[in-house]
Amino acid sequence: MLDSDNAAFILTGVSISLASCNPGRLPSMSRGLGCKLIDDGRQVTIFLRRSQSEALLENIRSSGGRVANVFSLPSSNRTLQLKGSNARIVPFAAEDIAVIDGHIADFVLEVVPLGMSEAVVRAILAYQPDDLVSVVYSPSAAFSQTPGPKAGAPLG
Amino acid sequence: MTPRLDTIRECLEGVIPGHIATCDAEGIPNLAYLSQVQFIDNEHVALSYQFFNRTRQNILAHSPVRLMLTSHLTGAQYRLTLAYLRTETAGPLFEQMKAKLAGIASHTGMSEVFRLLGSDVYRILAIEQVPGPTVAPPPPVVNYLTALRRATGRLAGCGNLERLLETALDCLGSEFGISHVMLLMHDEGRGRLYTLASRGYPQSGIGSEIPVGAGVIGICARERIPIRIGFMTSEYGYGRTIRDGVEADGQGDSLETAIPLPGLPEARSQMAVPITAFDRLLGVLYLENVADLNFGYDDEDALVAFAAQLGLAMHHHQEAEELVEDAPGVEGSTPAPAGPPLLVRHFAANDSIFIDDDYLIKGVAGAILWTLLTDFVERRRTGFTNKGLRVDPRIRLPSVSDNLEARLVLLQRRLEERAAGIHLKKTGRGRFSLSVDRPLQLVSG
C-alpha cells in the first residue's frame, strides 16, 4: 500500500495528524509526534500524547480501529493521507523516544525557515515521556492530498 | 473554560493550517488540511471550499465536523466542533475570503491552484483547548482601545472637512502606528474612488483614481466590507496593472490616469476599510505594509470602528457646508496681480484643465475650477459658496449626495501641490475665496 517513496516521505519533517470517529460520526484528531514503519513497512506506528488524545483514543477503540492519518510537508505542501481499519493502541516503547526527538528536530528545521518561531514549534510538539502512547495500524488506502486538481486521488 | 473565538483569531490567519476531520456514512474518518478559516462572529466561522473532495462529500452527507486550530503566536491548539449551515458563492463574505486566499495561495506557491469556489458557513457548537504548554504571545504593538479613544476625541474636535481628513490621517500615524495610508472618496456617479489624502508616499497621488470593483480598494468599496490580505499577491494589486486592465476594457476615457496612484511596490500586507454613513459609501481607507501579516483581526476591528466615526463626521461636515452658510466677510479689494499671464486651458469634453500646458485635473473638479476662474476673470468675483456651486448649471454635479466639499478639498490640494499660482481658501462655513498670483488668460479647447 505504501510505496517506498511515500514510506520515506512520512519519515521526514512532516506535520502529522491522526483522526477517528465516534459512533455518532463525530471525529476527533491529535497531532502526531512522529512515526515509524514496522513489519517491513506494512504497518505504521504513530506516537501521540495521551493527554491530548482522550477522545481520539476512545474513538479508535469504539470504531474498531478506523483511522485517517495525514502527513504534510509545509515547505512543499506535499500531503499524503493514509487510512486504516485495524488500528490498535499499544504502550509506548521507551526506545522510540529517539524517533520522536529526531522527528521534532526535523520538523523544526522544516518550519523555522518558513518564519515560524522555534519556541512555538517546540511548545506545539512538547511531551512528557510518561504521557506517550502508540497507535499501530496497517494502511489500507492511500491518497495524495497535495493541493490541486489531483488532490484526493487514490495511490497504489 | 471555553475560549471565545474572538480571543484566538490569530489561529485563523493561515500561518499554521487548520485540520478538518469529517466522517462518511459508513463511519470512515477523513482528515484534510485547510487553507483558511474566516471569523464571522463568536458562533460562526466560514471555511474555504476550493475542491470537491472527500471532506466536501462528507459535509454534504451531514457529517459532524471537527476542526483543529493552532496559534502561531502561542502554540496553543484548539478543537472546534462545527455544524455545516450553508455555502455562499458571492457577496461580502466570499469576497473577503477570496482576497485573503489569494494572499495565502501566493505565499504558499499555490497561486495557480487555490481558487475559492465557495465560503462554507458553520455554526460553532464547542471550542476546546487541547492541553499542553504554550508560550507567551508577543506584546501587542498598539493598545487599540487607547488609540481609538484618542483618535475619536481628536476627530470630534475638527471644525471642517479638510481639518477632519488631515486629523484622521494624522491619527492613523500617531495613534495607530500606521505609516502608509490613503484616503479615497467615493464618486458615486462615476463608479470611481479618488485619492483625497495620503501619508507615507513620495508622491501624494491626490486626484488619482481607481474604479469601484478593482483591486483591494475597489472590491472593498463594491462590497462595503473590509478586505485584508496578509501576503503579497499579484492578483490583488491596486496600482498601474489594474488601471491598465480598465483602459483595455474601454473605460479608460473617464478614469483619471494622468495622476499616478501612490503605493508601496513591495506591499505584503494590505487592508482596505470602507467609510460609510447611513448606508452610503463615502470612501475607503487603504493601509499597507511591507511585512507579512501586518494587519490582523484586531487591526481590522479597530480601523472599522475608527472609519465609522470618521464616516459620521464626514457626513456631518458635508451637510453643514451646504446647509449652513456663514455671513460673507468683508472682502478687501485685493490689488490686481502683475506679471506675465498664467495660461489656463479648458477642454469641455472631459472638463480637463491645463495650466501653462501642465495637466492639473479633470472631471467635476475641473468644471468647478473653470467656473470659478471664469467668474473671477469676467466679473472679478473672488467669493463663492457651496450652495451656489451646487445649483450652478455649468458644473453639472452628479447628485445632491455627491460630496461637493470633498471635491473642493481635492481641487484646493491639487492646486497647492502643483504650485499653480491659484489658491482656494475657506472663509467660513459653506464659503470660500479665490486668489491668484498672476493675471489669468483663459482659453477654451
Coordinates of C-alpha atoms in Angstrom, one line a residue:
Chain A
M1 CA 0.0 0.0 0.0
L2 CA 2.8 2.4 0.9
D3 CA 5.4 2.6 -1.9
S4 CA 9.0 3.3 -0.9
D5 CA 8.8 7.0 -1.9
N6 CA 5.8 7.6 0.3
A7 CA 7.3 5.4 3.1
A8 CA 10.3 7.6 3.1
F9 CA 8.2 10.8 2.9
I10 CA 6.3 10.1 6.1
L11 CA 9.6 9.8 8.0
T12 CA 10.7 13.3 7.1
G13 CA 9.9 16.6 8.8
V14 CA 6.2 16.4 8.1
S15 CA 3.3 17.5 10.2
I16 CA 1.3 14.5 11.3
S17 CA -2.4 14.3 12.3
L18 CA -4.5 11.3 13.2
A19 CA -8.3 11.1 13.4
S20 CA -11.0 8.7 14.3
C21 CA -14.8 9.0 14.7
N22 CA -17.2 8.1 17.5
P23 CA -20.4 6.1 16.9
G24 CA -22.2 9.3 16.2
R25 CA -19.7 10.1 13.4
L26 CA -18.1 12.9 15.3
P27 CA -14.4 12.8 14.7
S28 CA -11.5 13.8 16.9
M29 CA -7.9 14.3 16.0
S30 CA -4.5 14.9 17.5
R31 CA -1.0 15.8 16.4
G32 CA 1.4 13.0 16.0
L33 CA 4.9 13.4 17.4
G34 CA 6.5 11.2 14.7
C35 CA 6.0 7.8 13.2
K36 CA 7.9 4.7 12.3
L37 CA 7.3 1.8 10.0
I38 CA 7.2 -1.8 11.2
D39 CA 6.5 -5.2 9.8
D40 CA 8.5 -4.5 6.7
G41 CA 6.6 -1.3 6.1
R42 CA 3.2 -2.9 6.2
Q43 CA 2.3 -1.2 9.5
V44 CA 2.6 2.4 10.7
T45 CA 3.2 3.4 14.3
I46 CA 2.1 7.0 15.3
F47 CA 3.2 8.5 18.6
L48 CA 0.6 10.6 20.5
R49 CA 0.3 12.4 23.7
R50 CA -2.4 10.6 25.7
S51 CA -3.5 13.8 27.5
Q52 CA -4.2 15.5 24.1
S53 CA -5.9 12.4 22.6
E54 CA -8.5 11.1 25.0
A55 CA -11.4 11.3 22.6
L56 CA -9.3 10.1 19.7
L57 CA -8.1 7.0 21.6
E58 CA -11.7 6.3 22.7
N59 CA -12.9 6.6 19.1
I60 CA -10.2 4.2 17.9
R61 CA -11.4 1.7 20.4
S62 CA -15.1 2.2 19.7
S63 CA -14.8 2.2 15.9
G64 CA -12.8 -1.0 15.7
G65 CA -9.7 0.9 14.7
R66 CA -10.8 3.1 11.8
V67 CA -8.3 5.9 11.4
A68 CA -7.3 8.6 9.0
N69 CA -3.8 9.8 9.1
V70 CA -2.4 12.9 7.3
F71 CA 1.3 13.7 6.6
S72 CA 2.1 17.1 5.1
L73 CA 5.4 18.8 4.4
P74 CA 4.9 22.6 4.9
S75 CA 7.7 23.7 2.5
S76 CA 6.2 21.8 -0.5
N77 CA 2.6 21.3 0.5
R78 CA 3.1 17.6 -0.4
T79 CA 0.4 15.8 1.6
L80 CA -0.5 12.2 2.0
Q81 CA -3.5 10.6 3.7
L82 CA -3.5 7.0 4.8
K83 CA -6.5 5.2 6.1
G84 CA -6.6 2.1 8.2
S85 CA -9.3 -0.1 9.9
N86 CA -7.3 -2.1 12.3
A87 CA -5.7 0.5 14.5
R88 CA -4.8 -0.6 18.0
I89 CA -3.4 1.3 20.9
V90 CA -0.2 0.0 22.3
P91 CA 2.1 1.1 25.2
F92 CA 4.8 3.5 24.2
A93 CA 8.2 1.8 23.9
A94 CA 10.9 3.8 25.6
E95 CA 13.4 3.3 22.8
D96 CA 11.1 5.2 20.4
I97 CA 11.9 8.5 22.3
A98 CA 14.8 8.8 19.8
V99 CA 12.3 8.7 16.9
I100 CA 10.2 11.4 18.4
D101 CA 13.2 13.6 19.2
G102 CA 14.5 13.1 15.7
H103 CA 11.2 14.0 14.2
I104 CA 10.9 17.2 16.3
A105 CA 14.4 18.2 15.1
D106 CA 13.4 17.6 11.5
F107 CA 10.2 19.5 11.8
V108 CA 11.9 22.5 13.4
L109 CA 14.4 22.5 10.5
E110 CA 11.5 22.4 8.1
V111 CA 9.3 25.2 9.5
V112 CA 11.7 27.7 11.1
P113 CA 13.0 28.8 7.7
L114 CA 9.3 29.4 6.8
G115 CA 9.1 32.0 9.5
M116 CA 7.8 30.0 12.4
S117 CA 9.1 30.7 15.9
E118 CA 11.1 27.8 17.2
A119 CA 9.8 28.3 20.7
V120 CA 6.3 28.0 19.4
V121 CA 7.1 24.9 17.3
R122 CA 8.7 23.2 20.3
A123 CA 5.7 24.1 22.5
I124 CA 3.3 22.5 20.0
L125 CA 5.4 19.3 20.0
A126 CA 6.4 19.3 23.7
Y127 CA 5.8 16.0 25.5
Q128 CA 6.2 14.2 28.8
P129 CA 7.6 10.7 28.3
D130 CA 5.0 9.1 30.6
D131 CA 2.2 10.7 28.6
L132 CA 3.1 9.0 25.3
V133 CA 1.2 6.3 23.6
S134 CA 1.5 4.5 20.3
V135 CA -1.2 3.7 17.7
V136 CA -0.3 1.0 15.2
Y137 CA -2.3 0.2 12.0
S138 CA -1.9 -1.2 8.5
P139 CA -2.6 1.3 5.8
S140 CA -5.5 0.0 3.7
A141 CA -5.7 3.1 1.4
A142 CA -3.5 6.0 0.5
F143 CA -4.5 9.3 -1.1
S144 CA -2.5 12.2 -2.4
Q145 CA -3.8 15.3 -0.9
T146 CA -1.3 17.7 -2.3
P147 CA -3.5 20.7 -3.2
G148 CA -4.5 20.7 -6.8
P149 CA -6.8 19.0 -9.2
K150 CA -5.4 15.6 -8.3
A151 CA -6.0 16.1 -4.6
G152 CA -7.8 13.1 -3.2
A153 CA -6.7 10.7 -5.9
P154 CA -6.1 7.2 -4.6
L155 CA -2.5 6.0 -4.7
G156 CA -1.3 2.4 -5.4
Chain B
M1 CA -13.3 27.4 30.4
T2 CA -14.4 27.5 26.8
P3 CA -12.4 30.1 24.9
R4 CA -14.2 32.7 22.9
L5 CA -13.3 32.6 19.2
D6 CA -12.7 36.4 19.1
T7 CA -9.8 35.9 21.6
I8 CA -8.0 33.3 19.5
R9 CA -8.4 34.7 16.0
E10 CA -4.7 34.6 15.1
C11 CA -5.3 30.8 14.7
L12 CA -7.4 31.7 11.6
E13 CA -4.8 33.6 9.6
G14 CA -3.5 30.5 7.9
V15 CA 0.1 30.6 9.2
I16 CA -0.4 27.1 10.6
P17 CA -3.0 25.3 8.5
G18 CA -6.1 24.0 10.3
H19 CA -7.0 20.4 10.2
I20 CA -10.6 19.4 9.3
A21 CA -11.9 15.9 10.2
T22 CA -15.1 14.5 8.9
C23 CA -16.8 11.1 8.6
D24 CA -18.6 9.3 5.9
A25 CA -21.9 7.5 6.3
E26 CA -20.0 4.2 6.9
G27 CA -18.0 5.7 9.8
I28 CA -14.7 6.1 7.9
P29 CA -12.9 9.2 9.0
N30 CA -11.3 11.7 6.7
L31 CA -8.7 14.3 7.5
A32 CA -7.5 17.2 5.5
Y33 CA -5.6 20.5 5.8
L34 CA -7.4 23.8 5.4
S35 CA -6.1 26.9 3.8
Q36 CA -8.3 29.4 5.5
V37 CA -10.8 29.9 8.3
Q38 CA -12.8 33.1 8.4
F39 CA -14.1 34.6 11.6
I40 CA -17.8 35.7 11.3
D41 CA -18.7 36.0 14.9
N42 CA -18.3 34.0 18.1
E43 CA -20.9 31.5 16.9
H44 CA -19.9 31.2 13.3
V45 CA -16.9 30.6 11.0
A46 CA -16.5 30.1 7.3
L47 CA -14.1 27.6 5.7
S48 CA -12.8 27.9 2.2
Y49 CA -14.3 25.4 -0.3
Q50 CA -11.8 25.0 -3.1
F51 CA -12.0 21.5 -4.3
F52 CA -14.8 18.9 -4.4
N53 CA -13.0 16.3 -2.3
R54 CA -13.9 13.8 0.3
T55 CA -14.3 16.4 3.0
R56 CA -16.9 18.2 0.8
Q57 CA -18.7 14.9 0.1
N58 CA -18.9 14.1 3.8
I59 CA -20.1 17.5 4.8
L60 CA -22.9 17.3 2.2
A61 CA -23.7 13.9 3.7
H62 CA -24.3 15.6 7.0
S63 CA -21.0 14.7 8.7
P64 CA -20.3 16.3 12.1
V65 CA -17.1 18.4 11.7
R66 CA -14.1 18.8 13.9
L67 CA -11.6 21.5 13.3
M68 CA -8.2 21.7 14.9
L69 CA -6.6 25.2 15.0
T70 CA -3.1 26.1 16.2
S71 CA -1.9 29.6 17.3
H72 CA 1.4 30.5 15.6
L73 CA 1.9 33.0 18.4
T74 CA 1.5 30.8 21.4
G75 CA 1.4 27.2 20.1
A76 CA -2.0 26.7 21.8
Q77 CA -4.2 24.2 20.0
Y78 CA -8.0 24.2 19.9
R79 CA -10.5 21.7 18.7
L80 CA -13.8 23.1 17.4
T81 CA -17.0 21.1 16.9
L82 CA -18.9 22.5 13.9
A83 CA -22.2 22.1 12.1
Y84 CA -22.4 23.0 8.4
L85 CA -25.1 25.6 7.6
R86 CA -24.7 26.8 4.0
T87 CA -22.3 27.8 1.2
E88 CA -22.0 31.3 -0.1
T89 CA -20.6 31.8 -3.6
A90 CA -20.8 35.6 -3.9
G91 CA -21.1 38.6 -1.7
P92 CA -19.1 40.2 1.0
L93 CA -18.0 37.1 2.9
F94 CA -17.0 35.3 -0.3
E95 CA -15.0 38.4 -1.5
Q96 CA -13.2 38.7 1.9
M97 CA -12.2 35.1 1.8
K98 CA -11.3 35.2 -1.9
A99 CA -8.9 38.1 -1.4
K100 CA -7.3 36.6 1.7
L101 CA -6.9 33.2 -0.1
A102 CA -5.1 34.9 -2.9
G103 CA -2.5 36.1 -0.5
I104 CA -2.2 32.7 1.2
A105 CA -2.0 31.0 -2.2
S106 CA 0.7 33.3 -3.3
H107 CA 2.6 32.8 -0.1
T108 CA 2.5 29.0 -0.3
G109 CA 3.3 28.8 -4.0
M110 CA -0.3 27.8 -4.8
S111 CA -1.4 30.8 -6.9
E112 CA -2.4 28.7 -9.9
V113 CA -4.1 26.0 -7.7
F114 CA -6.1 27.7 -4.9
R115 CA -9.4 29.1 -6.2
L116 CA -12.3 29.8 -3.9
L117 CA -15.4 28.0 -5.1
G118 CA -17.4 28.9 -2.0
S119 CA -17.5 30.0 1.6
D120 CA -18.9 27.2 3.8
V121 CA -20.6 28.7 6.8
Y122 CA -20.6 26.7 10.0
R123 CA -22.1 27.1 13.4
I124 CA -19.7 26.6 16.3
L125 CA -21.0 24.0 18.7
A126 CA -18.0 23.8 21.0
I127 CA -14.4 25.1 21.4
E128 CA -12.0 23.1 23.5
Q129 CA -8.4 24.0 24.2
V130 CA -6.1 21.0 23.8
P131 CA -4.0 20.5 27.0
G132 CA -0.3 21.3 26.5
P133 CA 2.3 24.0 27.1
T134 CA 2.1 27.4 25.4
V135 CA 4.5 30.3 25.1
A136 CA 3.6 33.9 25.9
P137 CA 2.4 35.8 22.8
P138 CA 4.5 38.8 21.8
P139 CA 3.2 42.0 23.4
P140 CA 0.8 44.0 21.2
V141 CA 2.4 46.9 19.2
V142 CA -0.6 49.2 19.9
N143 CA -3.3 49.4 22.6
Y144 CA -6.2 49.8 20.2
L145 CA -8.7 50.9 22.8
T146 CA -6.4 53.8 23.8
A147 CA -5.7 54.6 20.1
L148 CA -9.5 54.6 19.3
R149 CA -10.3 56.7 22.3
R150 CA -7.7 59.3 21.5
A151 CA -8.4 59.3 17.8
T152 CA -12.2 59.7 18.1
G153 CA -11.6 62.5 20.5
R154 CA -9.4 64.3 18.0
L155 CA -11.9 63.8 15.2
A156 CA -14.6 65.3 17.3
G157 CA -12.7 68.5 17.7
C158 CA -12.4 69.2 13.9
G159 CA -14.4 72.1 12.6
N160 CA -14.4 71.3 8.8
L161 CA -13.9 68.5 6.4
E162 CA -10.4 69.4 5.4
R163 CA -9.3 69.5 9.0
L164 CA -11.1 66.3 9.7
L165 CA -9.3 64.4 6.9
E166 CA -5.9 65.8 8.0
T167 CA -6.6 64.8 11.6
A168 CA -7.8 61.3 10.6
L169 CA -4.6 60.5 8.7
D170 CA -2.5 62.1 11.4
C171 CA -4.3 59.8 14.0
L172 CA -3.6 56.7 11.9
G173 CA 0.0 57.5 12.1
S174 CA 0.4 58.8 15.6
E175 CA -2.2 56.8 17.5
F176 CA -2.4 53.6 15.4
G177 CA 1.2 53.5 14.2
I178 CA 0.3 53.1 10.5
S179 CA 2.9 54.6 8.2
H180 CA 1.4 54.2 4.7
V181 CA -2.2 55.2 4.2
M182 CA -4.5 56.6 1.6
L183 CA -8.0 58.1 1.9
L184 CA -10.1 57.8 -1.2
M185 CA -13.5 59.4 -1.7
H186 CA -16.4 57.7 -3.5
D187 CA -17.5 59.3 -6.7
E188 CA -20.9 57.7 -6.8
G189 CA -22.0 58.9 -10.2
R190 CA -18.9 57.6 -12.0
G191 CA -18.3 54.5 -10.0
R192 CA -14.8 55.7 -9.0
L193 CA -12.8 56.4 -6.0
Y194 CA -10.4 59.4 -6.0
T195 CA -7.5 59.9 -3.6
L196 CA -8.0 62.9 -1.4
A197 CA -5.2 62.5 1.1
S198 CA -2.3 60.1 1.8
R199 CA 0.6 59.6 4.1
G200 CA 4.0 57.9 3.7
Y201 CA 4.5 58.2 0.0
P202 CA 6.9 60.3 -2.0
Q203 CA 4.0 61.5 -4.2
S204 CA 0.7 62.2 -2.5
G205 CA -1.3 60.9 -5.5
I206 CA -4.1 63.4 -4.7
G207 CA -6.6 63.2 -7.5
S208 CA -5.6 59.7 -8.7
E209 CA -8.5 57.3 -9.3
I210 CA -9.4 53.7 -9.1
P211 CA -12.7 52.1 -10.3
V212 CA -15.1 50.6 -7.9
G213 CA -14.6 46.8 -8.1
A214 CA -10.9 46.9 -9.0
G215 CA -8.3 45.5 -6.6
V216 CA -8.3 45.6 -2.9
I217 CA -9.7 49.1 -2.7
G218 CA -12.3 48.7 -5.4
I219 CA -13.6 45.4 -4.0
C220 CA -13.8 46.9 -0.5
A221 CA -15.9 49.8 -2.0
R222 CA -18.1 47.5 -4.0
E223 CA -18.9 45.1 -1.2
R224 CA -18.6 47.7 1.6
I225 CA -16.6 45.3 3.7
P226 CA -13.0 45.4 4.9
I227 CA -10.6 43.5 2.7
R228 CA -7.4 42.3 4.3
I229 CA -4.6 40.4 2.7
G230 CA -1.6 39.2 4.7
F231 CA 0.9 38.2 2.0
M232 CA 2.0 39.7 -1.3
T233 CA -0.2 38.7 -4.2
S234 CA -0.2 40.0 -7.8
E235 CA -3.9 39.1 -8.0
Y236 CA -4.9 42.0 -5.8
G237 CA -2.6 44.8 -6.7
Y238 CA -4.2 48.1 -6.9
G239 CA -1.8 50.1 -9.0
R240 CA -1.0 50.6 -12.6
T241 CA -1.6 47.0 -13.7
I242 CA -5.2 47.2 -12.6
R243 CA -5.7 50.5 -14.3
D244 CA -4.1 49.2 -17.5
G245 CA -6.8 46.5 -17.5
V246 CA -9.5 49.0 -17.1
E247 CA -8.2 51.0 -20.0
A248 CA -8.1 47.9 -22.1
D249 CA -11.8 47.4 -21.3
G250 CA -12.6 50.7 -22.9
Q251 CA -13.4 52.6 -19.7
G252 CA -10.2 54.4 -19.7
D253 CA -11.5 57.6 -21.2
S254 CA -13.2 58.6 -18.0
L255 CA -10.6 57.3 -15.5
E256 CA -8.1 59.7 -14.1
T257 CA -4.8 58.1 -15.3
A258 CA -2.6 61.1 -15.6
I259 CA -2.0 61.2 -11.8
P260 CA -0.3 58.1 -10.6
L261 CA -1.7 56.2 -7.6
P262 CA 0.7 56.2 -4.7
G263 CA 1.6 52.8 -3.2
L264 CA 4.3 50.5 -2.0
P265 CA 5.5 48.3 -4.8
E266 CA 6.6 45.7 -2.2
A267 CA 3.5 45.8 0.0
R268 CA 2.9 42.4 1.5
S269 CA 0.1 43.3 3.9
Q270 CA -2.9 45.3 2.6
M271 CA -6.1 46.4 4.2
A272 CA -9.0 48.4 2.8
V273 CA -11.8 49.6 5.1
P274 CA -15.0 51.2 3.8
I275 CA -16.1 54.6 5.2
T276 CA -19.8 54.6 5.4
A277 CA -22.6 56.7 6.9
F278 CA -26.3 56.0 6.9
D279 CA -25.9 53.1 4.4
R280 CA -23.9 55.3 1.9
L281 CA -20.4 54.6 1.0
L282 CA -18.4 57.8 1.4
G283 CA -14.9 56.4 0.8
V284 CA -12.2 53.9 1.6
L285 CA -9.2 53.9 3.9
Y286 CA -6.4 51.9 2.5
L287 CA -3.4 50.8 4.6
E288 CA -0.4 48.8 3.6
N289 CA 2.9 47.5 4.9
V290 CA 5.9 45.7 3.6
A291 CA 5.8 43.0 6.3
D292 CA 3.7 39.8 6.1
L293 CA 0.6 39.6 8.2
N294 CA 1.0 43.1 9.4
F295 CA -2.8 43.6 9.9
G296 CA -4.8 41.1 11.9
Y297 CA -8.4 40.8 13.0
D298 CA -7.8 43.3 15.9
D299 CA -6.4 45.9 13.5
E300 CA -9.4 45.4 11.2
D301 CA -11.8 45.8 14.1
A302 CA -10.1 49.0 15.3
L303 CA -10.0 50.5 11.8
V304 CA -13.6 49.7 11.1
A305 CA -14.6 51.4 14.4
F306 CA -12.4 54.4 13.5
A307 CA -13.9 54.5 10.0
A308 CA -17.4 54.5 11.4
Q309 CA -16.6 57.6 13.5
L310 CA -14.9 59.2 10.5
G311 CA -17.8 58.5 8.3
L312 CA -20.3 60.1 10.6
A313 CA -18.1 63.2 11.0
M314 CA -17.6 63.4 7.2
H315 CA -21.3 63.2 6.7
H316 CA -21.9 65.9 9.2
H317 CA -19.3 68.3 7.7
Q318 CA -20.6 67.8 4.2
E319 CA -24.2 68.6 5.3
A320 CA -23.0 71.6 7.3
E321 CA -21.1 73.1 4.5
E322 CA -24.2 73.0 2.2
L323 CA -27.0 73.8 4.7
V324 CA -25.3 76.4 6.8
E325 CA -23.7 79.4 5.3
D326 CA -21.7 81.9 7.3
A327 CA -22.3 85.5 6.6
P328 CA -19.8 86.8 4.0
G329 CA -16.8 88.5 5.4
V330 CA -15.7 91.9 4.4
E331 CA -13.7 91.4 1.2
G332 CA -11.0 93.9 1.0
S333 CA -10.1 95.0 -2.5
T334 CA -7.0 93.0 -3.5
P335 CA -4.6 94.6 -5.9
A336 CA -4.7 93.2 -9.4
P337 CA -1.8 90.7 -9.8
A338 CA 1.0 91.7 -12.0
G339 CA 3.4 89.7 -14.2
P340 CA 3.1 87.5 -17.2
P341 CA -0.3 85.9 -17.5
L342 CA -1.0 82.3 -16.4
L343 CA -2.4 80.4 -19.3
V344 CA -5.4 78.2 -18.2
R345 CA -6.8 75.9 -20.9
H346 CA -10.1 74.1 -20.5
F347 CA -11.3 71.1 -22.6
A348 CA -15.0 70.8 -22.4
A349 CA -15.2 67.2 -23.5
N350 CA -13.9 66.0 -20.1
D351 CA -13.5 69.2 -18.2
S352 CA -9.8 68.8 -18.1
I353 CA -7.7 71.8 -17.1
F354 CA -4.1 72.6 -18.1
I355 CA -2.1 75.4 -16.5
D356 CA 0.7 76.6 -18.7
D357 CA 0.4 73.3 -20.6
D358 CA 0.7 71.2 -17.4
Y359 CA -2.2 68.9 -16.7
L360 CA -4.0 69.8 -13.4
I361 CA -7.3 68.0 -13.1
K362 CA -10.4 66.9 -14.9
G363 CA -14.0 65.9 -14.3
V364 CA -16.2 67.6 -11.7
A365 CA -13.2 69.3 -10.0
G366 CA -12.1 70.6 -13.4
A367 CA -15.6 72.0 -14.1
I368 CA -15.7 73.7 -10.7
L369 CA -12.3 75.4 -11.2
W370 CA -13.3 76.6 -14.7
T371 CA -16.5 78.1 -13.4
L372 CA -14.6 79.9 -10.6
L373 CA -11.9 81.2 -12.9
T374 CA -14.5 82.3 -15.5
D375 CA -16.4 84.3 -12.8
F376 CA -13.1 85.7 -11.5
V377 CA -11.9 86.9 -14.9
E378 CA -15.3 88.1 -16.2
R379 CA -16.7 89.6 -13.0
R380 CA -13.7 90.0 -10.7
R381 CA -15.6 87.6 -8.4
T382 CA -13.5 86.2 -5.5
G383 CA -16.1 85.0 -3.0
F384 CA -18.0 81.8 -3.6
T385 CA -20.4 79.5 -1.7
N386 CA -21.0 75.7 -1.7
K387 CA -24.7 76.4 -2.1
G388 CA -24.0 78.5 -5.2
L389 CA -21.9 75.8 -6.8
R390 CA -24.4 73.2 -6.1
V391 CA -27.0 74.9 -8.2
D392 CA -24.7 76.3 -10.9
P393 CA -25.7 74.7 -14.2
R394 CA -22.1 75.0 -15.6
I395 CA -20.8 72.4 -13.1
R396 CA -23.4 69.6 -13.5
L397 CA -22.7 68.0 -10.2
P398 CA -23.7 64.3 -10.2
S399 CA -26.3 64.5 -7.4
V400 CA -27.1 66.0 -4.1
S401 CA -25.4 63.1 -2.4
D402 CA -22.1 63.9 -4.1
N403 CA -19.6 65.2 -1.6
L404 CA -19.0 68.7 -3.0
E405 CA -16.9 69.8 -0.1
A406 CA -14.6 66.8 -0.7
R407 CA -14.2 67.9 -4.3
L408 CA -13.3 71.4 -3.2
V409 CA -10.6 70.0 -0.9
L410 CA -9.3 67.9 -3.8
L411 CA -9.1 70.9 -6.0
Q412 CA -7.5 73.1 -3.3
R413 CA -4.9 70.4 -2.6
R414 CA -4.2 69.7 -6.2
L415 CA -3.6 73.5 -6.9
E416 CA -1.3 73.8 -3.9
E417 CA 0.6 70.6 -4.8
R418 CA 1.2 71.9 -8.4
A419 CA 2.1 75.4 -7.1
A420 CA -0.3 76.6 -9.8
G421 CA -0.5 80.1 -8.5
I422 CA -4.2 79.8 -7.9
H423 CA -5.5 79.5 -4.4
L424 CA -8.7 78.5 -2.8
K425 CA -9.2 79.4 0.8
K426 CA -12.1 78.7 3.2
T427 CA -13.5 81.9 4.6
G428 CA -16.3 80.4 6.6
R429 CA -18.8 77.5 6.7
G430 CA -20.0 76.9 3.2
R431 CA -17.9 79.8 1.9
F432 CA -14.5 80.2 0.2
S433 CA -12.5 82.6 -1.8
L434 CA -10.3 82.5 -4.8
S435 CA -7.0 84.4 -5.3
V436 CA -4.3 84.3 -8.0
D437 CA -0.6 85.2 -8.0
R438 CA -0.6 86.3 -11.7
P439 CA -3.1 87.6 -14.2
L440 CA -5.1 84.8 -15.9
Q441 CA -5.6 84.1 -19.5
L442 CA -8.4 81.6 -20.1
V443 CA -8.6 79.5 -23.3
S444 CA -11.3 77.1 -24.2
G445 CA -10.3 74.0 -26.1

